[in-house]
Coordinates of C-alpha atoms and ligand atoms in Angstrom, one line a residue:
X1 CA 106.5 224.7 -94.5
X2 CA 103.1 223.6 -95.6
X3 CA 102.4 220.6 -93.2
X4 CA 100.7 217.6 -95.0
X5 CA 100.2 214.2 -93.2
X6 CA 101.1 213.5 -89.7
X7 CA 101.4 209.6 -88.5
X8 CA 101.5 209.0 -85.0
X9 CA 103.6 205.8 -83.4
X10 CA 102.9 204.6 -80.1
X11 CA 106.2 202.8 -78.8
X12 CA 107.1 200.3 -75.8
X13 CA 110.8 199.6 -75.7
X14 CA 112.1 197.6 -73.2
X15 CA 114.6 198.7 -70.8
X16 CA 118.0 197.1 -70.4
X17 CA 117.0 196.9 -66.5
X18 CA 114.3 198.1 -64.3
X19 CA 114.4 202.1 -63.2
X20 CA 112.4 202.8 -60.3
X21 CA 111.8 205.9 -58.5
X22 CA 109.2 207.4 -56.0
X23 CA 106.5 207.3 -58.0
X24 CA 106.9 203.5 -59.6
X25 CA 108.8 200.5 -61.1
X26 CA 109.5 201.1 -64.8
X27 CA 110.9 197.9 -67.2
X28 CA 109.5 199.0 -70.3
X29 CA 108.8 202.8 -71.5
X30 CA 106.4 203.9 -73.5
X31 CA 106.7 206.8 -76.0
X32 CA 105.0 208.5 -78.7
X33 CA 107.0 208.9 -81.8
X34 CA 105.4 211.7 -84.3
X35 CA 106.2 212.0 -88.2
X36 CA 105.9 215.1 -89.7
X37 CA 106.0 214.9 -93.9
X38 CA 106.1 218.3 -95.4
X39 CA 107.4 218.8 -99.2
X40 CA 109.5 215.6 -99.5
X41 CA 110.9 216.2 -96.1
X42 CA 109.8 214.1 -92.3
X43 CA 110.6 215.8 -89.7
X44 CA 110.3 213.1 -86.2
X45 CA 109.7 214.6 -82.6
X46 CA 109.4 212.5 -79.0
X47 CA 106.7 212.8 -76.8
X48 CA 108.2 211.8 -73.5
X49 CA 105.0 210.5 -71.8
X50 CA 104.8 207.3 -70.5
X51 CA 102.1 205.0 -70.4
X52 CA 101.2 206.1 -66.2
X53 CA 100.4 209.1 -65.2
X54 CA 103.6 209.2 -62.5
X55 CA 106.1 211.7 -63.2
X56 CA 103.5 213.6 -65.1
X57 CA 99.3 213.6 -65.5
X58 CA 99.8 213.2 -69.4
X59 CA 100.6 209.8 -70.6
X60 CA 100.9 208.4 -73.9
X61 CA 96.5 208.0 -74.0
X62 CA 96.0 210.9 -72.9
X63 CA 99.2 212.3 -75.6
X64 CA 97.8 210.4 -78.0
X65 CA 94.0 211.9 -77.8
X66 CA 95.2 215.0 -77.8
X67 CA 97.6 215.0 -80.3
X68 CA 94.8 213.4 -82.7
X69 CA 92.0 214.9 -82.0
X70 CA 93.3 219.0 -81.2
X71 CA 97.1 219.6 -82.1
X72 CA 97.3 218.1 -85.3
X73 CA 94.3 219.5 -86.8
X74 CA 95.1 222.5 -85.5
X75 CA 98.1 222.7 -88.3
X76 CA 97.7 220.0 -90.5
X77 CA 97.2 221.6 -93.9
X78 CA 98.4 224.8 -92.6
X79 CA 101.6 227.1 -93.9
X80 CA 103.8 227.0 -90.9
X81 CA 106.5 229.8 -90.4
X82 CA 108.3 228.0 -87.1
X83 CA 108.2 226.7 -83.3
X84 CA 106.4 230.1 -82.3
X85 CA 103.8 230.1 -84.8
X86 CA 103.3 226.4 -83.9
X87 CA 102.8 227.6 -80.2
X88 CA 100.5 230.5 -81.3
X89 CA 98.0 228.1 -83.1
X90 CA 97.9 225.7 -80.1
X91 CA 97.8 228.3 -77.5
X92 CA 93.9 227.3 -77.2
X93 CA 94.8 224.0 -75.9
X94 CA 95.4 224.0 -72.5
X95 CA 98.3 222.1 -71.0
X96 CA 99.2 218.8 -72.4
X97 CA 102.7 220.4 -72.5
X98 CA 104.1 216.6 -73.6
X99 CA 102.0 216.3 -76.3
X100 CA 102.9 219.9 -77.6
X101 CA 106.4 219.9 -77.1
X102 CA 106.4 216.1 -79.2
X103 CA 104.9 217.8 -82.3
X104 CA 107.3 220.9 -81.7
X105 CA 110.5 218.2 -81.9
X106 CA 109.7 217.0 -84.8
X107 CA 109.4 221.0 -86.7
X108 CA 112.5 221.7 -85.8
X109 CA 114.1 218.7 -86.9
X110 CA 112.1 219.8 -90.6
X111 CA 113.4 223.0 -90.5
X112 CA 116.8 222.0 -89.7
X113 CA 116.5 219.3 -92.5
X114 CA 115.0 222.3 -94.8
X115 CA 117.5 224.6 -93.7
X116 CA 120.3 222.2 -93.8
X117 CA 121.4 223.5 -90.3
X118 CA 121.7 220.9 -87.3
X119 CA 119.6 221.5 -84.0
X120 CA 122.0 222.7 -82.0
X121 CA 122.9 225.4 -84.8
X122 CA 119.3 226.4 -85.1
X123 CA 119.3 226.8 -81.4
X124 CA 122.0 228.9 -80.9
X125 CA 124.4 226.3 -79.1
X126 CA 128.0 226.8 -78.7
X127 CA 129.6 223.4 -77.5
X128 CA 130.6 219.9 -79.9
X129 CA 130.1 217.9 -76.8
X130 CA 128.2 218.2 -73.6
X131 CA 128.9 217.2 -69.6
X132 CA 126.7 214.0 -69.0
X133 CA 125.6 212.4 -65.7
X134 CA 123.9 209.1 -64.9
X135 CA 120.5 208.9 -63.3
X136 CA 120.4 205.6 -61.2
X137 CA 117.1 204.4 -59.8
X138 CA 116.1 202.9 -56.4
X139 CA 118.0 200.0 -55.5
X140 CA 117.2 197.2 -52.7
X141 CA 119.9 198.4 -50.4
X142 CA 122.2 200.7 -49.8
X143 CA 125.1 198.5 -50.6
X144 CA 123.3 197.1 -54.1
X145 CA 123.3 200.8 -54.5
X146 CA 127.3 201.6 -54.0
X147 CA 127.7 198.4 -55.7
X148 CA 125.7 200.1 -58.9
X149 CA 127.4 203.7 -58.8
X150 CA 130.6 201.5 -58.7
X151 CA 129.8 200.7 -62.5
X152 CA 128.5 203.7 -63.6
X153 CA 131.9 205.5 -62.3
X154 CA 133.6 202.5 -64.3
X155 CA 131.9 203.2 -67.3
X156 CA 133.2 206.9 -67.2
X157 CA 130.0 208.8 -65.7
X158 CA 131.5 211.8 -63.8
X159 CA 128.7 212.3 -62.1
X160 CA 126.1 210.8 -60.2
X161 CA 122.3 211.0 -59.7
X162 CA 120.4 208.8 -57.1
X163 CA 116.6 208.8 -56.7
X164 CA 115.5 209.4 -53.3
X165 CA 112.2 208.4 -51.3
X166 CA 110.8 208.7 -47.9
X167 CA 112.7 205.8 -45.4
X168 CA 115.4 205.5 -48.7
X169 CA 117.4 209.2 -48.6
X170 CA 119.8 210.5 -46.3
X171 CA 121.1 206.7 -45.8
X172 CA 121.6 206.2 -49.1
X173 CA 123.4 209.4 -49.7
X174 CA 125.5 208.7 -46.9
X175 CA 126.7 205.1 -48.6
X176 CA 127.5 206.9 -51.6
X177 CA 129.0 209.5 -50.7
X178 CA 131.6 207.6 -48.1
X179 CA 132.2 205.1 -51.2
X180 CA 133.4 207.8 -53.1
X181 CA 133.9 211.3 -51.0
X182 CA 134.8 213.2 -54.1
X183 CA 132.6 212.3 -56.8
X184 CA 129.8 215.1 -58.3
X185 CA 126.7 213.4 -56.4
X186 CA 122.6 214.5 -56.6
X187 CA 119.4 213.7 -55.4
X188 CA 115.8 213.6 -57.1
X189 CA 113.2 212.8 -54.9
X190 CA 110.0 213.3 -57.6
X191 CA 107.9 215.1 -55.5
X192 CA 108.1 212.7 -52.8
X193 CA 108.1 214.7 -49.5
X194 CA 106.1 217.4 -47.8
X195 CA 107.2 220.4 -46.1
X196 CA 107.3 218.6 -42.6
X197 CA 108.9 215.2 -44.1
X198 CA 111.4 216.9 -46.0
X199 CA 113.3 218.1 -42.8
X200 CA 114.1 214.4 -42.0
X201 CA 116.5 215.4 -45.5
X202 CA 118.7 218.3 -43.5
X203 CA 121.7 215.7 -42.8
X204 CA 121.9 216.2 -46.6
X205 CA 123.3 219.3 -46.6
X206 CA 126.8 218.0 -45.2
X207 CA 127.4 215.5 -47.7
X208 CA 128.4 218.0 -50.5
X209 CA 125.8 217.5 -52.6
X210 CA 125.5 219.6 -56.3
X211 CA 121.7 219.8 -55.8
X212 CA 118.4 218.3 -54.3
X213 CA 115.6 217.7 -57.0
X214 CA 112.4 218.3 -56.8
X215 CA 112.1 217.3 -53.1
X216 CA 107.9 219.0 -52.8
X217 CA 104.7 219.3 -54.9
X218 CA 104.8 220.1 -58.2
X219 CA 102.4 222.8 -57.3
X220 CA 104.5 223.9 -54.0
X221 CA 106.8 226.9 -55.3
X222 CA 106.0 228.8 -51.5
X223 CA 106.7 225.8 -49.6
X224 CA 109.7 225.0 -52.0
X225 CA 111.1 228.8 -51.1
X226 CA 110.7 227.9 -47.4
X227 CA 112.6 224.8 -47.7
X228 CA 115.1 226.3 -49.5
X229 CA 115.8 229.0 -46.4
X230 CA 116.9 225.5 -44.1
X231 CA 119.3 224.3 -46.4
X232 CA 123.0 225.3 -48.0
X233 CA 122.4 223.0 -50.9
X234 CA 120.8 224.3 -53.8
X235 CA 117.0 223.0 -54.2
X236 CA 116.2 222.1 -58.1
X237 CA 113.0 222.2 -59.7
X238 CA 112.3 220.2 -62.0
X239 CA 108.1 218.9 -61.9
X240 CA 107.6 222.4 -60.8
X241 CA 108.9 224.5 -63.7
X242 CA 106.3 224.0 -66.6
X243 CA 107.2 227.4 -68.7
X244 CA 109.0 230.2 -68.5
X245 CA 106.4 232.2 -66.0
X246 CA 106.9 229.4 -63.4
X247 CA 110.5 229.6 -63.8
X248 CA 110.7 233.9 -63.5
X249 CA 108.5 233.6 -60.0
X250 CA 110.7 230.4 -59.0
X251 CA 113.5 232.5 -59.3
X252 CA 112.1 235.8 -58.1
X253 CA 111.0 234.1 -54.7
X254 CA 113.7 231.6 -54.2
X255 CA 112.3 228.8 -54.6
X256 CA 115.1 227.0 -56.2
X257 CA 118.7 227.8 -56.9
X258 CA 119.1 225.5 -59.9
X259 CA 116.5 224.7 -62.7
X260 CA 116.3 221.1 -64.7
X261 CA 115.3 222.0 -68.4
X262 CA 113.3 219.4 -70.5
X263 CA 112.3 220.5 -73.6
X264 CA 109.5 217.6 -73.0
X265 CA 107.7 219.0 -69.5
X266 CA 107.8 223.0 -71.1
X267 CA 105.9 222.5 -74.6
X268 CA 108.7 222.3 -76.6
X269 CA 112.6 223.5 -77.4
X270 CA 110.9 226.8 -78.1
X271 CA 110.4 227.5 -74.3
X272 CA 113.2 225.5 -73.1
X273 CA 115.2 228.0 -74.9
X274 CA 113.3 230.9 -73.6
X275 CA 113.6 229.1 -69.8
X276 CA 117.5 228.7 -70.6
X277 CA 117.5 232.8 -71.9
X278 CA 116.5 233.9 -68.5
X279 CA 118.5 231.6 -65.8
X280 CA 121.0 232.7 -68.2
X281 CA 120.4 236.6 -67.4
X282 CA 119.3 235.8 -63.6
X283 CA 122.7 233.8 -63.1
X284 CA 120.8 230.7 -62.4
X285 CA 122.8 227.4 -63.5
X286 CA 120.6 225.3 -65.5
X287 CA 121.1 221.4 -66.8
X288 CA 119.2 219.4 -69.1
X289 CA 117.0 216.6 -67.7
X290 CA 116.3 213.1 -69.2
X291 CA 112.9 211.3 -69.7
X292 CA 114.5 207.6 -70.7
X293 CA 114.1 208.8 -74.1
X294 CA 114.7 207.2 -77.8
X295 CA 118.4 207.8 -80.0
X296 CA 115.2 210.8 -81.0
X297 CA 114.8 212.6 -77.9
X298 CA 118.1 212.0 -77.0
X299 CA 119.8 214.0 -79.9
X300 CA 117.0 216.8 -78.9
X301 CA 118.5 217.0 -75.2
X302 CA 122.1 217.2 -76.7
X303 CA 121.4 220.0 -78.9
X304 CA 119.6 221.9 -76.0
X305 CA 122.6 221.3 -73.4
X306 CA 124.8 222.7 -76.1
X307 CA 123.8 226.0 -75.2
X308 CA 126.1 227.9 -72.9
X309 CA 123.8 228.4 -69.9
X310 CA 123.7 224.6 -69.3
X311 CA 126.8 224.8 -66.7
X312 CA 126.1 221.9 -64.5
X313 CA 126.1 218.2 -66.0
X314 CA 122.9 216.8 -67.8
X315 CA 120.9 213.5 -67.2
X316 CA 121.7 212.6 -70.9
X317 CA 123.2 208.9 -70.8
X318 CA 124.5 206.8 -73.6
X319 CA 122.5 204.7 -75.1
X320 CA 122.9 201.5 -73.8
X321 CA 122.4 203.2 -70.2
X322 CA 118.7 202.6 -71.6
X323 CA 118.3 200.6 -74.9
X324 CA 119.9 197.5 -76.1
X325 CA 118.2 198.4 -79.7
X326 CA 116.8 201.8 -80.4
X327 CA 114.8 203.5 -83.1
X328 CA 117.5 205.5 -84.3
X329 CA 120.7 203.8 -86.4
X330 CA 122.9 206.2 -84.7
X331 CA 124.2 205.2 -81.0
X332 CA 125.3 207.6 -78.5
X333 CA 128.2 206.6 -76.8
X334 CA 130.2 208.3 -73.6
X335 CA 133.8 209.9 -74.3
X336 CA 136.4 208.7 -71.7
X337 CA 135.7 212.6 -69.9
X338 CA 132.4 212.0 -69.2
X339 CA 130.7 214.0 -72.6
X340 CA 128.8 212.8 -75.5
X341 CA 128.9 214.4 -78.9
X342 CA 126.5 216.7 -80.1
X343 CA 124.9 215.9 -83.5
X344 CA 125.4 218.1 -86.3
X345 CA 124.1 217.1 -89.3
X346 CA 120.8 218.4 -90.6
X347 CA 117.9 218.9 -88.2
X348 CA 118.1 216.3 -84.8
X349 CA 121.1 214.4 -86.9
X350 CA 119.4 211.2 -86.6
X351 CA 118.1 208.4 -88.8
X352 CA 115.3 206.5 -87.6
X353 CA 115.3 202.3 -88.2
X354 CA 112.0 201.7 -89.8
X355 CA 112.3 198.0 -88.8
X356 CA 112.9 198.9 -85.4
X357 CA 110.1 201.5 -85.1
X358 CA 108.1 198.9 -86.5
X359 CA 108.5 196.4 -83.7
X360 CA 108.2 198.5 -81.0
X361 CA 105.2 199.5 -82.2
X362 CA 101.6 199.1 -80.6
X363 CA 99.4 201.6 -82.8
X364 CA 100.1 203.3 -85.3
X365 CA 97.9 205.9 -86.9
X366 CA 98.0 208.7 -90.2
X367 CA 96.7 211.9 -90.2
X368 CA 95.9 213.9 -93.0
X369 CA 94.9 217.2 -94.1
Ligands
NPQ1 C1 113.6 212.9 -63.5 N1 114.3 211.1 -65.1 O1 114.6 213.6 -63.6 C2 113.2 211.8 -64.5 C3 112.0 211.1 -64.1 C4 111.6 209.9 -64.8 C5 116.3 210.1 -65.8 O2 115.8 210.5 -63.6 C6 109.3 206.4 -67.4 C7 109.0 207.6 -68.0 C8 110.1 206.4 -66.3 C9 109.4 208.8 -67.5 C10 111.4 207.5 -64.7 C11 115.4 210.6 -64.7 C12 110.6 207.5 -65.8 C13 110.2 208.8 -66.4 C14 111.9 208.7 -64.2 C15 110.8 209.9 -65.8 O3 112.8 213.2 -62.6
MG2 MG1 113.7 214.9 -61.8

């Protein structure tokens, strides 16, 4: 596909309610939405940065140089086969894995809409609907926090995710999990602890927990496979694992027991897919995180945790977990077991509402070959 013109949307839509974690206080996210026309065809991708540099070092500045000024010339103009030869003329660019794996979105979703073949078809997924949990943010107490699970376990979410922090952990695992002693409960803890603060999380391991997230530095794999030796519980990477390489010597040394796949963090679906291959052969479950994304990036996680290596329940919400209006005309909503649909039409499955693009936008910017 010969790729012509490029436009480039930078996005702040306001969240429904505040999501904080250990690295900040979000109430409105930021997003980079990318438009890829080729032969009568647009094609649209997410980039999940966010306008701080908090869960990752790219944001949507740093997305946006980068996308303007390196990846998009770098195929604008150009005859593209697919994802790998897209990965093959950006090799030179180092990192920025958001920004790549944005542009990569929105290819596929041409390809599909070339092809006629949804996402998840493309892919090589397997399931109509996929196991979705809710990822709830810091709260003020412990109690506010029951009091919040409460709803989401009303609404039908089957499980649960809390965000963790240093002084805000193993006492509010404990409240939830006395609450309700037999819901599917997690923690995330973004990064938050070192090697010697993360032993204050060992009461953890008797509350029956599917998984601790991301508990050490991004950069920490050793330190991650010593942690790992004190504790039952599975550790789960998620910062950590930025391509498949990371996720073979995660594995190999033990660093983790479960891996969190976002398309978003890895470059693109292309080496999500190759992350989800290998877990797959190493017997390693794997689920499919969430970055607060659009109706966009939400139909790209659904078609990713349709494959059949994505066994444990994914941070994929309904929409108005996030959005009271979103960029896409299609809403995702949660079925009564605690699943959500996967698209199948053409490509992502999803249209996108000019008028809402239009005001969430801040800039907006067209590249040509
Ligand atoms: C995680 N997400 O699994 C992430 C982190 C995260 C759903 O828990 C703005 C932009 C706010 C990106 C908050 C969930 C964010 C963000 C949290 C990413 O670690
Ligand atoms: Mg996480």
């Amino acid at each position: 596909m010969k790729i012509e013109r490029i436009d480039l949307h930078h996005l702040s839509m306001p969240l429904v309610a505040p999501f904080e974690t250990s690295f900040g206080r979000t109430t409105d996210r930021e997003c980079l939405l990318i438009t890829v026309f080729s032969e009568g065809l647009q094609g649209y991708g997410e980039c999940v940065a966010d306008r701080d540099p908090g869960y990752s070092y790219e944001t949507t500045g740093t997305a946006w140089h980068v996308l303007k000024d390196f990846i998009c010339p770098a195929i604008l103009g150009q005859e593209l086969v697919d994802a790998e030869d897209f990965q093959r003329r950006v090799e030179k660019v180092r990192g920025h894995y958001l920004a790549k794996a944005g542009l990569e979105m929105a290819l596929w979703d041409l390809r599909g809409k070339r092809e006629e073949r949804s996402l998840k078809q493309l892919l090589g997924g397997v399931k109509t609907r996929v196991e979705v949990g809710v990822s709830v943010g810091l709260q003020a107490t412990p109690s506010a926090l029951v009091r919040t699970v409460q709803e989401y376990l009303q609404k039908g979410y089957g499980r649960i995710k809390i965000k963790i922090k240093p002084g805000r952990d193993v006492g509010e695992a404990r409240a939830v999990r006395e609450a309700f002693p037999k819901i599917k409960l997690q923690v995330d803890a973004n990064s938050a602890y070192t090697l010697e603060s993360a032993r204050g999380l060992l009461p953890l391991d008797e509350l029956e927990l599917l998984l601790i997230e991301q508990p050490l530095s991004e950069d920490d794999l050793w330190d991650h496979h010593k942690l790992q030796k004190e504790f039952h519980t599975p550790l789960c990477l998620d910062e950590s694992i930025l391509s498949p390489r990371h996720a073979r010597a995660a594995i190999e040394m033990d660093a983790c027991r479960v891996i969190n796949i976002k398309a978003g963090r890895v470059a693109g679906l292309s080496q999500a897919l190759a992350i989800h291959d290998l877990c797959l052969v190493e017997g390693v479950p794997v689920w499919c995180g969430g970055m607060l994304e659009t109706g966009v990036g939400r139909a790209s996680n659904l078609a990713l945790a349709s494959l059949p290596g994505f066994t444990l329940p994914s941070d994929i919400s309904a929409s108005d977990r996030y959005y009271a209006l979103d960029i896409t005309k299609e809403r995702f909503t949660l079925n009564p077991d605690s699943t959500i649909d996967v698209p199948n039409l053409p490509g992502l499955g999803v249209n996108v509402d000019l008028k809402a693009l239009e005001k969430f936008s801040l800039a907006n910017t067209r590249l040509a070959a």
